[in-house]
Amino acid sequence: MHHPWRFRAVLAATVGAVLAVPLLVAPSQAADGPAGPAAARPGKPLTAMTRNIYLGADINRPVLAAQQAAAQPGATQQSIITALAVATDATRRIVDQTSFPVRSRLLAAEIAAAEPDLVGLQEVALWRSGPFNPAAIADPSASTVDYDFLQILLDDLAALGADYDAVNVGARADVEAPAFTPTGQNRRNVRLTMHDVILKKADNSFRVTGMDDQIFDANLPVSIAGIQLDFSRGYQWVDVLAGKRKLRFVNSHFEAFSSTLALLQAQQTVAEATADDRTTVFVCDCNSDPLDSSVKENDNNVPHQAPYQLITGPGGYTDQWLEWAPAEQGWTSGLSELVNDETAAKFDHRIDMVFSHTLSGRPLGVDAGFITGNEVTDRDPTTGLWPSDHAGVVLRLRGW
């Protein structure tokens, strides 16, 4: 993998580099702001990154299977649990297929090359297993670790000499279900605990002075066989100090299945996480495409773009990608569940964002930016796996 920043040094020496990577060295005039170099201002830069690392499968499959079984005439507790268990087994096998140990090496290489000071990670999964116990749906308890995404990624970063500290680890959804094959084999329980994580480069250029982590008031209600599941999401932040400069860095992941909930979550994040005495840089998988006005079923006329519009409108935040390049150069979503797509064609919209809120109301300057993990050459050459079903966003910001 190339080191993204090195292309700026190559620019003066070779026209070929300009033609090969125009996004990194010569962004077009953005519709809502100046191109990056013109907007750059002096002062210590902050390199910010947002990266959804993909939990490894579609966790909606077991829920839908159980709900469909419950809707059948003559449905019983046993028929619902059986549908749930078979779908959970299928989902868990896909997690093996989308191998995070393989994908983590790709993600670590991205981070090591970009050298971000702060990274907001979403879908940092902890997959565990335990003895077969259908009653554990109500009380997740499986404890044998199968995949600890955070530890795997930190180890892969360290192996590359890129030392990062997980300075804020927020526990989110925590769900467990029985699992077995359609023939009743391989009985066990499968547990998924989700996290949002803020990573900080392990040097002394930024020092953490405070932090917070909160679960949203409004979360997706999901129940199976009358049992309410924990599908909570939230926001987190760290305050950092660089010399005498202060900054707040916020990370979140809004609801994917309801723009109404995502809007409420955006409102809570803006209201509670925005600093009143320093610049706030906010990264997220916002699950809100600014160009998508469609409305999901049961969303009460709240369009997909509503959370984004709230953040960049009344929320007072700037979409910093648009200070660097047009929207179409920043598509970040979304590949197939198996993340083995042969082309990058499914990167066709933008929901992964880097925002800023300054005390003056001015945008931050951007003197470099790029998308990671969005090219066919970013796949693992042996398995064909992409780093994630999302691409990452990296921006180097000034003037905070």
mmCIF file of C-alpha atoms in Angstrom:
data_model
loop_
_atom_site.group_PDB
_atom_site.id
_atom_site.type_symbol
_atom_site.label_atom_id
_atom_site.label_comp_id
_atom_site.label_asym_id
_atom_site.label_seq_id
_atom_site.Cartn_x
_atom_site.Cartn_y
_atom_site.Cartn_z
ATOM 1 C CA MET A 1 0.000 0.000 0.000
ATOM 2 C CA HIS A 2 1.286 3.449 -0.855
ATOM 3 C CA HIS A 3 1.713 6.116 1.786
ATOM 4 C CA PRO A 4 -0.990 8.687 0.903
ATOM 5 C CA TRP A 5 0.876 11.783 2.043
ATOM 6 C CA ARG A 6 3.958 10.988 -0.054
ATOM 7 C CA PHE A 7 2.084 11.784 -3.232
ATOM 8 C CA ARG A 8 2.166 15.472 -2.346
ATOM 9 C CA ALA A 9 5.968 15.393 -2.435
ATOM 10 C CA VAL A 10 5.923 13.511 -5.724
ATOM 11 C CA LEU A 11 3.648 16.077 -7.343
ATOM 12 C CA ALA A 12 6.385 18.512 -8.236
ATOM 13 C CA ALA A 13 8.533 15.794 -9.755
ATOM 14 C CA THR A 14 6.150 13.827 -11.910
ATOM 15 C CA VAL A 15 3.012 14.621 -13.840
ATOM 16 C CA GLY A 16 2.262 10.893 -13.860
ATOM 17 C CA ALA A 17 1.583 10.954 -10.137
ATOM 18 C CA VAL A 18 -0.962 13.707 -10.630
ATOM 19 C CA LEU A 19 -2.792 11.684 -13.234
ATOM 20 C CA ALA A 20 -2.670 8.514 -11.141
ATOM 21 C CA VAL A 21 -4.056 9.939 -7.896
ATOM 22 C CA PRO A 22 -5.915 13.196 -8.608
ATOM 23 C CA LEU A 23 -7.926 12.956 -5.402
ATOM 24 C CA LEU A 24 -4.857 13.114 -3.218
ATOM 25 C CA VAL A 25 -3.095 15.991 -4.876
ATOM 26 C CA ALA A 26 -5.505 18.025 -6.952
ATOM 27 C CA PRO A 27 -9.073 17.962 -5.630
ATOM 28 C CA SER A 28 -11.708 19.744 -7.647
ATOM 29 C CA GLN A 29 -13.523 22.860 -6.507
ATOM 30 C CA ALA A 30 -16.170 21.724 -4.016
ATOM 31 C CA ALA A 31 -19.738 22.860 -4.462
ATOM 32 C CA ASP A 32 -20.030 24.243 -0.948
ATOM 33 C CA GLY A 33 -16.508 25.472 -0.303
ATOM 34 C CA PRO A 34 -13.007 26.033 -1.631
ATOM 35 C CA ALA A 35 -10.647 23.278 -2.599
ATOM 36 C CA GLY A 36 -8.411 22.027 0.177
ATOM 37 C CA PRO A 37 -5.096 23.835 -0.472
ATOM 38 C CA ALA A 38 -6.797 27.220 -0.796
ATOM 39 C CA ALA A 39 -8.599 26.683 2.496
ATOM 40 C CA ALA A 40 -5.521 25.560 4.431
ATOM 41 C CA ARG A 41 -4.505 27.766 7.331
ATOM 42 C CA PRO A 42 -1.362 27.774 9.475
ATOM 43 C CA GLY A 43 -1.186 26.005 12.810
ATOM 44 C CA LYS A 44 -0.731 22.466 14.022
ATOM 45 C CA PRO A 45 -2.607 20.012 11.786
ATOM 46 C CA LEU A 46 -4.952 17.319 13.023
ATOM 47 C CA THR A 47 -5.231 14.233 10.866
ATOM 48 C CA ALA A 48 -8.652 12.722 11.530
ATOM 49 C CA MET A 49 -9.965 9.409 10.256
ATOM 50 C CA THR A 50 -13.330 7.669 10.401
ATOM 51 C CA ARG A 51 -13.481 3.933 9.728
ATOM 52 C CA ASN A 52 -16.363 1.498 9.932
ATOM 53 C CA ILE A 53 -14.512 -1.820 10.115
ATOM 54 C CA TYR A 54 -17.606 -4.042 9.527
ATOM 55 C CA LEU A 55 -18.782 -6.552 12.093
ATOM 56 C CA GLY A 56 -18.552 -9.353 9.533
ATOM 57 C CA ALA A 57 -22.141 -10.308 8.632
ATOM 58 C CA ASP A 58 -25.696 -9.042 8.426
ATOM 59 C CA ILE A 59 -26.994 -9.304 11.995
ATOM 60 C CA ASN A 60 -30.497 -8.524 10.784
ATOM 61 C CA ARG A 61 -30.775 -12.072 9.374
ATOM 62 C CA PRO A 62 -31.481 -13.848 12.702
ATOM 63 C CA VAL A 63 -33.930 -11.157 13.776
ATOM 64 C CA LEU A 64 -35.874 -11.350 10.511
ATOM 65 C CA ALA A 65 -35.898 -15.146 10.615
ATOM 66 C CA ALA A 66 -37.339 -15.155 14.134
ATOM 67 C CA GLN A 67 -39.918 -12.503 13.294
ATOM 68 C CA GLN A 68 -41.011 -14.330 10.155
ATOM 69 C CA ALA A 69 -41.350 -17.579 12.110
ATOM 70 C CA ALA A 70 -43.431 -15.799 14.751
ATOM 71 C CA ALA A 71 -45.787 -14.520 12.056
ATOM 72 C CA GLN A 72 -46.585 -18.022 10.784
ATOM 73 C CA PRO A 73 -49.927 -19.615 11.722
ATOM 74 C CA GLY A 74 -49.459 -21.964 14.657
ATOM 75 C CA ALA A 75 -46.074 -20.492 15.576
ATOM 76 C CA THR A 76 -44.649 -21.789 18.840
ATOM 77 C CA GLN A 77 -41.788 -20.732 21.075
ATOM 78 C CA GLN A 78 -39.850 -23.724 19.769
ATOM 79 C CA SER A 79 -40.424 -22.879 16.094
ATOM 80 C CA ILE A 80 -39.294 -19.294 16.680
ATOM 81 C CA ILE A 81 -36.150 -20.386 18.555
ATOM 82 C CA THR A 82 -35.354 -22.923 15.833
ATOM 83 C CA ALA A 83 -35.588 -20.275 13.100
ATOM 84 C CA LEU A 84 -33.447 -17.931 15.193
ATOM 85 C CA ALA A 85 -30.818 -20.603 15.877
ATOM 86 C CA VAL A 86 -30.463 -21.723 12.249
ATOM 87 C CA ALA A 87 -30.154 -18.110 11.044
ATOM 88 C CA THR A 88 -27.663 -17.322 13.808
ATOM 89 C CA ASP A 89 -25.541 -20.297 12.765
ATOM 90 C CA ALA A 90 -25.580 -19.091 9.135
ATOM 91 C CA THR A 91 -24.651 -15.568 10.205
ATOM 92 C CA ARG A 92 -21.806 -16.780 12.401
ATOM 93 C CA ARG A 93 -20.396 -18.882 9.552
ATOM 94 C CA ILE A 94 -20.363 -15.765 7.360
ATOM 95 C CA VAL A 95 -18.290 -14.028 10.039
ATOM 96 C CA ASP A 96 -15.683 -16.743 9.545
ATOM 97 C CA GLN A 97 -15.925 -16.300 5.779
ATOM 98 C CA THR A 98 -15.379 -12.528 5.959
ATOM 99 C CA SER A 99 -12.334 -13.240 8.118
ATOM 100 C CA PHE A 100 -11.476 -10.249 10.267
ATOM 101 C CA PRO A 101 -7.892 -11.468 10.812
ATOM 102 C CA VAL A 102 -7.411 -11.067 7.053
ATOM 103 C CA ARG A 103 -9.278 -7.765 6.835
ATOM 104 C CA SER A 104 -7.581 -6.353 9.926
ATOM 105 C CA ARG A 105 -4.192 -6.508 8.242
ATOM 106 C CA LEU A 106 -5.592 -4.401 5.407
ATOM 107 C CA LEU A 107 -7.152 -1.921 7.824
ATOM 108 C CA ALA A 108 -3.956 -1.691 9.849
ATOM 109 C CA ALA A 109 -2.000 -0.957 6.688
ATOM 110 C CA GLU A 110 -4.438 1.856 5.854
ATOM 111 C CA ILE A 111 -4.045 3.430 9.280
ATOM 112 C CA ALA A 112 -0.279 2.985 9.322
ATOM 113 C CA ALA A 113 -0.008 4.685 5.921
ATOM 114 C CA ALA A 114 -2.334 7.584 6.764
ATOM 115 C CA GLU A 115 -0.863 8.174 10.251
ATOM 116 C CA PRO A 116 -4.028 9.764 11.671
ATOM 117 C CA ASP A 117 -3.733 11.450 15.057
ATOM 118 C CA LEU A 118 -7.254 10.358 16.019
ATOM 119 C CA VAL A 119 -9.443 7.624 14.559
ATOM 120 C CA GLY A 120 -13.134 6.992 15.104
ATOM 121 C CA LEU A 121 -13.905 3.297 14.635
ATOM 122 C CA GLN A 122 -17.402 1.858 14.284
ATOM 123 C CA GLU A 123 -18.620 -1.770 14.327
ATOM 124 C CA VAL A 124 -15.722 -2.950 16.468
ATOM 125 C CA ALA A 125 -17.143 -6.375 17.187
ATOM 126 C CA LEU A 126 -16.434 -8.830 19.972
ATOM 127 C CA TRP A 127 -17.716 -12.271 18.961
ATOM 128 C CA ARG A 128 -18.026 -14.831 21.733
ATOM 129 C CA SER A 129 -19.508 -18.304 22.152
ATOM 130 C CA GLY A 130 -20.744 -20.470 24.978
ATOM 131 C CA PRO A 131 -22.798 -23.519 25.904
ATOM 132 C CA PHE A 132 -26.151 -23.988 24.207
ATOM 133 C CA ASN A 133 -28.731 -22.119 26.274
ATOM 134 C CA PRO A 134 -31.832 -20.587 24.634
ATOM 135 C CA ALA A 135 -32.650 -18.743 27.866
ATOM 136 C CA ALA A 136 -29.501 -16.638 27.481
ATOM 137 C CA ILE A 137 -31.286 -14.472 24.886
ATOM 138 C CA ALA A 138 -32.542 -12.418 27.830
ATOM 139 C CA ASP A 139 -29.189 -12.348 29.603
ATOM 140 C CA PRO A 140 -26.088 -12.553 27.363
ATOM 141 C CA SER A 141 -23.421 -14.600 29.106
ATOM 142 C CA ALA A 142 -21.256 -16.438 26.528
ATOM 143 C CA SER A 143 -17.632 -15.739 27.405
ATOM 144 C CA THR A 144 -15.321 -17.692 25.094
ATOM 145 C CA VAL A 145 -13.697 -15.138 22.776
ATOM 146 C CA ASP A 146 -13.786 -16.073 19.106
ATOM 147 C CA TYR A 147 -12.838 -12.714 17.563
ATOM 148 C CA ASP A 148 -11.867 -9.577 19.458
ATOM 149 C CA PHE A 149 -11.728 -7.083 16.601
ATOM 150 C CA LEU A 150 -10.131 -4.333 18.671
ATOM 151 C CA GLN A 151 -7.278 -6.456 19.979
ATOM 152 C CA ILE A 152 -6.642 -8.005 16.565
ATOM 153 C CA LEU A 153 -6.420 -4.559 14.970
ATOM 154 C CA LEU A 154 -4.187 -3.122 17.699
ATOM 155 C CA ASP A 155 -1.850 -6.116 17.368
ATOM 156 C CA ASP A 156 -1.693 -5.701 13.579
ATOM 157 C CA LEU A 157 -0.958 -1.990 13.961
ATOM 158 C CA ALA A 158 1.830 -2.713 16.438
ATOM 159 C CA ALA A 159 3.311 -5.286 14.046
ATOM 160 C CA LEU A 160 3.616 -2.496 11.478
ATOM 161 C CA GLY A 161 5.261 -0.180 13.992
ATOM 162 C CA ALA A 162 2.126 1.966 14.155
ATOM 163 C CA ASP A 163 1.340 2.210 17.862
ATOM 164 C CA TYR A 164 -2.169 3.373 18.741
ATOM 165 C CA ASP A 165 -3.999 3.504 22.048
ATOM 166 C CA ALA A 166 -7.716 2.814 22.437
ATOM 167 C CA VAL A 167 -8.474 5.900 24.534
ATOM 168 C CA ASN A 168 -12.261 5.514 24.610
ATOM 169 C CA VAL A 169 -14.025 2.174 24.155
ATOM 170 C CA GLY A 170 -17.807 2.407 24.214
ATOM 171 C CA ALA A 171 -19.907 -0.747 24.632
ATOM 172 C CA ARG A 172 -22.984 -0.742 22.438
ATOM 173 C CA ALA A 173 -25.346 -3.552 21.368
ATOM 174 C CA ASP A 174 -24.951 -6.797 23.298
ATOM 175 C CA VAL A 175 -26.978 -9.710 21.924
ATOM 176 C CA GLU A 176 -26.869 -13.473 22.233
ATOM 177 C CA ALA A 177 -28.751 -16.300 20.561
ATOM 178 C CA PRO A 178 -28.665 -20.079 20.346
ATOM 179 C CA ALA A 179 -27.198 -21.481 17.154
ATOM 180 C CA PHE A 180 -27.267 -24.813 15.357
ATOM 181 C CA THR A 181 -27.238 -26.101 11.790
ATOM 182 C CA PRO A 182 -30.463 -26.967 9.909
ATOM 183 C CA THR A 183 -29.879 -30.593 10.961
ATOM 184 C CA GLY A 184 -29.483 -29.619 14.615
ATOM 185 C CA GLN A 185 -25.717 -30.020 14.786
ATOM 186 C CA ASN A 186 -23.066 -27.770 16.367
ATOM 187 C CA ARG A 187 -25.296 -26.506 19.167
ATOM 188 C CA ARG A 188 -23.897 -23.526 21.023
ATOM 189 C CA ASN A 189 -24.700 -19.916 21.840
ATOM 190 C CA VAL A 190 -23.306 -17.008 19.856
ATOM 191 C CA ARG A 191 -22.823 -13.584 21.403
ATOM 192 C CA LEU A 192 -22.031 -10.281 19.702
ATOM 193 C CA THR A 193 -20.988 -7.195 21.630
ATOM 194 C CA MET A 194 -20.503 -4.069 19.565
ATOM 195 C CA HIS A 195 -18.185 -1.167 20.347
ATOM 196 C CA ASP A 196 -17.379 2.273 19.068
ATOM 197 C CA VAL A 197 -13.733 3.125 19.690
ATOM 198 C CA ILE A 198 -11.524 6.181 19.523
ATOM 199 C CA LEU A 199 -7.882 5.462 18.755
ATOM 200 C CA LYS A 200 -5.113 7.949 19.410
ATOM 201 C CA LYS A 201 -1.652 7.803 17.954
ATOM 202 C CA ALA A 202 0.639 6.731 20.781
ATOM 203 C CA ASP A 203 2.903 9.753 20.895
ATOM 204 C CA ASN A 204 2.924 12.943 22.928
ATOM 205 C CA SER A 205 1.631 15.342 20.282
ATOM 206 C CA PHE A 206 -1.931 15.028 21.603
ATOM 207 C CA ARG A 207 -2.725 14.440 25.273
ATOM 208 C CA VAL A 208 -6.158 13.264 26.427
ATOM 209 C CA THR A 209 -7.578 15.562 29.113
ATOM 210 C CA GLY A 210 -11.159 14.303 29.353
ATOM 211 C CA MET A 211 -13.678 11.913 27.861
ATOM 212 C CA ASP A 212 -17.273 10.760 27.894
ATOM 213 C CA ASP A 213 -19.357 7.923 26.501
ATOM 214 C CA GLN A 214 -23.153 7.850 26.345
ATOM 215 C CA ILE A 215 -25.887 5.513 25.131
ATOM 216 C CA PHE A 216 -28.596 7.213 23.084
ATOM 217 C CA ASP A 217 -31.993 7.800 24.636
ATOM 218 C CA ALA A 218 -33.674 6.522 21.457
ATOM 219 C CA ASN A 219 -32.608 3.118 20.127
ATOM 220 C CA LEU A 220 -34.103 0.517 17.836
ATOM 221 C CA PRO A 221 -36.627 -1.663 19.703
ATOM 222 C CA VAL A 222 -36.091 -5.313 18.779
ATOM 223 C CA SER A 223 -37.765 -8.278 20.451
ATOM 224 C CA ILE A 224 -37.714 -12.012 19.801
ATOM 225 C CA ALA A 225 -40.248 -14.336 21.367
ATOM 226 C CA GLY A 226 -41.297 -11.534 23.680
ATOM 227 C CA ILE A 227 -37.727 -10.836 24.830
ATOM 228 C CA GLN A 228 -36.341 -7.341 24.317
ATOM 229 C CA LEU A 229 -32.844 -7.306 22.804
ATOM 230 C CA ASP A 230 -30.136 -4.723 23.413
ATOM 231 C CA PHE A 231 -29.447 -2.973 20.115
ATOM 232 C CA SER A 232 -28.217 0.251 21.685
ATOM 233 C CA ARG A 233 -26.006 2.830 19.993
ATOM 234 C CA GLY A 234 -24.328 5.917 21.384
ATOM 235 C CA TYR A 235 -21.723 8.644 21.091
ATOM 236 C CA GLN A 236 -18.314 9.160 22.678
ATOM 237 C CA TRP A 237 -15.714 11.899 22.814
ATOM 238 C CA VAL A 238 -12.246 12.750 24.027
ATOM 239 C CA ASP A 239 -10.825 16.180 24.761
ATOM 240 C CA VAL A 240 -7.203 16.509 23.705
ATOM 241 C CA LEU A 241 -4.507 19.095 24.252
ATOM 242 C CA ALA A 242 -1.674 19.842 21.809
ATOM 243 C CA GLY A 243 0.560 22.483 23.325
ATOM 244 C CA LYS A 244 -1.976 25.127 24.303
ATOM 245 C CA ARG A 245 -4.488 24.122 21.669
ATOM 246 C CA LYS A 246 -7.639 22.311 22.788
ATOM 247 C CA LEU A 247 -9.868 20.088 20.684
ATOM 248 C CA ARG A 248 -12.818 17.747 21.182
ATOM 249 C CA PHE A 249 -13.058 14.628 19.010
ATOM 250 C CA VAL A 250 -16.471 12.927 18.797
ATOM 251 C CA ASN A 251 -17.264 9.520 17.313
ATOM 252 C CA SER A 252 -20.642 7.874 16.697
ATOM 253 C CA HIS A 253 -22.642 5.413 14.604
ATOM 254 C CA PHE A 254 -26.295 6.250 13.983
ATOM 255 C CA GLU A 255 -29.146 3.817 13.426
ATOM 256 C CA ALA A 256 -29.187 2.173 9.990
ATOM 257 C CA PHE A 257 -32.762 0.877 9.946
ATOM 258 C CA SER A 258 -34.608 4.079 10.845
ATOM 259 C CA SER A 259 -33.877 7.648 9.787
ATOM 260 C CA THR A 260 -36.304 8.813 12.471
ATOM 261 C CA LEU A 261 -34.096 7.246 15.139
ATOM 262 C CA ALA A 262 -30.922 8.405 13.390
ATOM 263 C CA LEU A 263 -32.277 11.955 13.447
ATOM 264 C CA LEU A 264 -32.978 11.746 17.191
ATOM 265 C CA GLN A 265 -29.493 10.360 17.728
ATOM 266 C CA ALA A 266 -27.957 13.163 15.680
ATOM 267 C CA GLN A 267 -29.890 15.722 17.708
ATOM 268 C CA GLN A 268 -28.659 14.229 20.976
ATOM 269 C CA THR A 269 -25.057 14.088 19.775
ATOM 270 C CA VAL A 270 -25.069 17.700 18.599
ATOM 271 C CA ALA A 271 -26.755 18.909 21.789
ATOM 272 C CA GLU A 272 -24.639 16.971 24.278
ATOM 273 C CA ALA A 273 -21.244 16.321 22.668
ATOM 274 C CA THR A 274 -20.470 19.684 21.047
ATOM 275 C CA ALA A 275 -17.899 21.611 23.083
ATOM 276 C CA ASP A 276 -18.664 25.241 23.941
ATOM 277 C CA ASP A 277 -15.052 26.300 24.557
ATOM 278 C CA ARG A 278 -13.105 24.643 21.734
ATOM 279 C CA THR A 279 -13.381 23.253 18.226
ATOM 280 C CA THR A 280 -15.247 19.967 17.908
ATOM 281 C CA VAL A 281 -14.333 17.473 15.201
ATOM 282 C CA PHE A 282 -17.093 14.906 14.810
ATOM 283 C CA VAL A 283 -16.682 11.699 12.795
ATOM 284 C CA CYS A 284 -19.327 9.086 12.211
ATOM 285 C CA ASP A 285 -20.957 6.437 10.183
ATOM 286 C CA CYS A 286 -24.017 8.649 10.109
ATOM 287 C CA ASN A 287 -26.206 6.319 8.021
ATOM 288 C CA SER A 288 -27.481 9.491 6.349
ATOM 289 C CA ASP A 289 -26.766 10.225 2.699
ATOM 290 C CA PRO A 290 -27.021 13.974 1.996
ATOM 291 C CA LEU A 291 -28.178 13.236 -1.561
ATOM 292 C CA ASP A 292 -30.868 10.695 -0.615
ATOM 293 C CA SER A 293 -34.333 12.102 0.031
ATOM 294 C CA SER A 294 -36.061 8.707 0.101
ATOM 295 C CA VAL A 295 -38.092 7.680 3.148
ATOM 296 C CA LYS A 296 -37.891 4.258 4.758
ATOM 297 C CA GLU A 297 -41.071 2.405 5.691
ATOM 298 C CA ASN A 298 -42.537 3.591 9.019
ATOM 299 C CA ASP A 299 -40.190 6.598 9.152
ATOM 300 C CA ASN A 300 -42.962 9.220 9.397
ATOM 301 C CA ASN A 301 -41.771 11.247 6.390
ATOM 302 C CA VAL A 302 -38.239 11.598 7.779
ATOM 303 C CA PRO A 303 -35.907 11.266 4.764
ATOM 304 C CA HIS A 304 -32.580 9.472 4.760
ATOM 305 C CA GLN A 305 -30.741 12.814 4.499
ATOM 306 C CA ALA A 306 -32.414 14.339 7.580
ATOM 307 C CA PRO A 307 -29.680 13.576 10.181
ATOM 308 C CA TYR A 308 -27.024 15.041 7.878
ATOM 309 C CA GLN A 309 -29.151 18.139 7.282
ATOM 310 C CA LEU A 310 -29.626 18.583 11.031
ATOM 311 C CA ILE A 311 -25.884 18.374 11.701
ATOM 312 C CA THR A 312 -24.863 20.756 8.914
ATOM 313 C CA GLY A 313 -27.881 23.055 9.359
ATOM 314 C CA PRO A 314 -29.127 23.910 12.863
ATOM 315 C CA GLY A 315 -26.262 21.880 14.340
ATOM 316 C CA GLY A 316 -23.741 24.365 12.974
ATOM 317 C CA TYR A 317 -21.242 21.775 11.693
ATOM 318 C CA THR A 318 -19.268 21.899 8.445
ATOM 319 C CA ASP A 319 -18.972 18.844 6.206
ATOM 320 C CA GLN A 320 -15.199 18.991 5.914
ATOM 321 C CA TRP A 321 -14.982 16.638 2.925
ATOM 322 C CA LEU A 322 -16.753 19.264 0.828
ATOM 323 C CA GLU A 323 -14.039 21.742 1.799
ATOM 324 C CA TRP A 324 -11.632 19.416 -0.006
ATOM 325 C CA ALA A 325 -13.419 17.730 -2.896
ATOM 326 C CA PRO A 326 -16.860 17.174 -4.438
ATOM 327 C CA ALA A 327 -19.188 14.634 -2.888
ATOM 328 C CA GLU A 328 -18.829 12.152 -5.737
ATOM 329 C CA GLN A 329 -15.118 11.795 -4.992
ATOM 330 C CA GLY A 330 -15.969 10.686 -1.468
ATOM 331 C CA TRP A 331 -18.293 7.681 -1.829
ATOM 332 C CA THR A 332 -17.845 5.330 1.130
ATOM 333 C CA SER A 333 -20.662 2.746 1.054
ATOM 334 C CA GLY A 334 -21.563 0.015 0.536
ATOM 335 C CA LEU A 335 -20.278 -3.374 -0.509
ATOM 336 C CA SER A 336 -21.997 -6.736 -0.202
ATOM 337 C CA GLU A 337 -22.284 -8.771 2.995
ATOM 338 C CA LEU A 338 -19.487 -11.100 1.887
ATOM 339 C CA VAL A 339 -17.151 -8.153 1.070
ATOM 340 C CA ASN A 340 -15.679 -10.100 -1.840
ATOM 341 C CA ASP A 341 -17.099 -7.882 -4.593
ATOM 342 C CA GLU A 342 -15.106 -8.080 -7.808
ATOM 343 C CA THR A 343 -15.467 -4.359 -8.508
ATOM 344 C CA ALA A 344 -15.852 -1.134 -6.548
ATOM 345 C CA ALA A 345 -19.147 -0.303 -8.250
ATOM 346 C CA LYS A 346 -21.184 -0.573 -5.060
ATOM 347 C CA PHE A 347 -19.350 2.347 -3.505
ATOM 348 C CA ASP A 348 -22.107 4.660 -4.696
ATOM 349 C CA HIS A 349 -23.047 6.939 -1.793
ATOM 350 C CA ARG A 350 -21.529 8.777 1.143
ATOM 351 C CA ILE A 351 -22.511 8.188 4.784
ATOM 352 C CA ASP A 352 -19.109 8.280 6.525
ATOM 353 C CA MET A 353 -18.375 11.838 7.544
ATOM 354 C CA VAL A 354 -15.868 14.209 9.119
ATOM 355 C CA PHE A 355 -17.548 17.341 10.485
ATOM 356 C CA SER A 356 -16.212 20.341 12.363
ATOM 357 C CA HIS A 357 -17.784 22.914 14.659
ATOM 358 C CA THR A 358 -15.644 25.962 15.416
ATOM 359 C CA LEU A 359 -16.357 28.776 17.851
ATOM 360 C CA SER A 360 -16.151 31.274 14.990
ATOM 361 C CA GLY A 361 -18.411 29.235 12.736
ATOM 362 C CA ARG A 362 -15.733 29.051 10.045
ATOM 363 C CA PRO A 363 -14.777 25.735 8.400
ATOM 364 C CA LEU A 364 -11.416 24.263 9.246
ATOM 365 C CA GLY A 365 -8.752 24.377 6.576
ATOM 366 C CA VAL A 366 -8.039 21.119 4.756
ATOM 367 C CA ASP A 367 -4.642 20.601 3.212
ATOM 368 C CA ALA A 368 -4.917 16.889 2.399
ATOM 369 C CA GLY A 369 -7.631 14.272 2.154
ATOM 370 C CA PHE A 370 -8.412 10.910 0.642
ATOM 371 C CA ILE A 371 -10.627 7.844 0.788
ATOM 372 C CA THR A 372 -9.178 4.519 1.939
ATOM 373 C CA GLY A 373 -10.135 0.962 1.067
ATOM 374 C CA ASN A 374 -12.188 1.869 -2.012
ATOM 375 C CA GLU A 375 -10.063 0.485 -4.845
ATOM 376 C CA VAL A 376 -9.892 -3.071 -6.170
ATOM 377 C CA THR A 377 -6.175 -3.107 -5.394
ATOM 378 C CA ASP A 378 -7.015 -2.599 -1.706
ATOM 379 C CA ARG A 379 -8.441 -6.141 -1.503
ATOM 380 C CA ASP A 380 -6.555 -9.064 -0.025
ATOM 381 C CA PRO A 381 -4.899 -10.741 -3.037
ATOM 382 C CA THR A 382 -5.460 -14.280 -1.758
ATOM 383 C CA THR A 383 -9.068 -14.182 -0.541
ATOM 384 C CA GLY A 384 -10.385 -11.214 -2.522
ATOM 385 C CA LEU A 385 -11.770 -9.705 0.680
ATOM 386 C CA TRP A 386 -12.071 -5.942 0.975
ATOM 387 C CA PRO A 387 -10.986 -4.286 4.241
ATOM 388 C CA SER A 388 -14.635 -3.517 5.067
ATOM 389 C CA ASP A 389 -18.016 -2.977 3.448
ATOM 390 C CA HIS A 390 -17.296 0.737 3.959
ATOM 391 C CA ALA A 391 -14.423 2.910 2.844
ATOM 392 C CA GLY A 392 -12.599 5.212 5.252
ATOM 393 C CA VAL A 393 -12.189 8.972 5.197
ATOM 394 C CA VAL A 394 -8.976 10.784 6.153
ATOM 395 C CA LEU A 395 -8.622 14.570 6.339
ATOM 396 C CA ARG A 396 -5.756 16.725 7.560
ATOM 397 C CA LEU A 397 -7.338 19.747 9.227
ATOM 398 C CA ARG A 398 -5.908 23.099 10.286
ATOM 399 C CA GLY A 399 -7.138 26.174 12.074
ATOM 400 C CA TRP A 400 -8.677 24.482 15.088
#
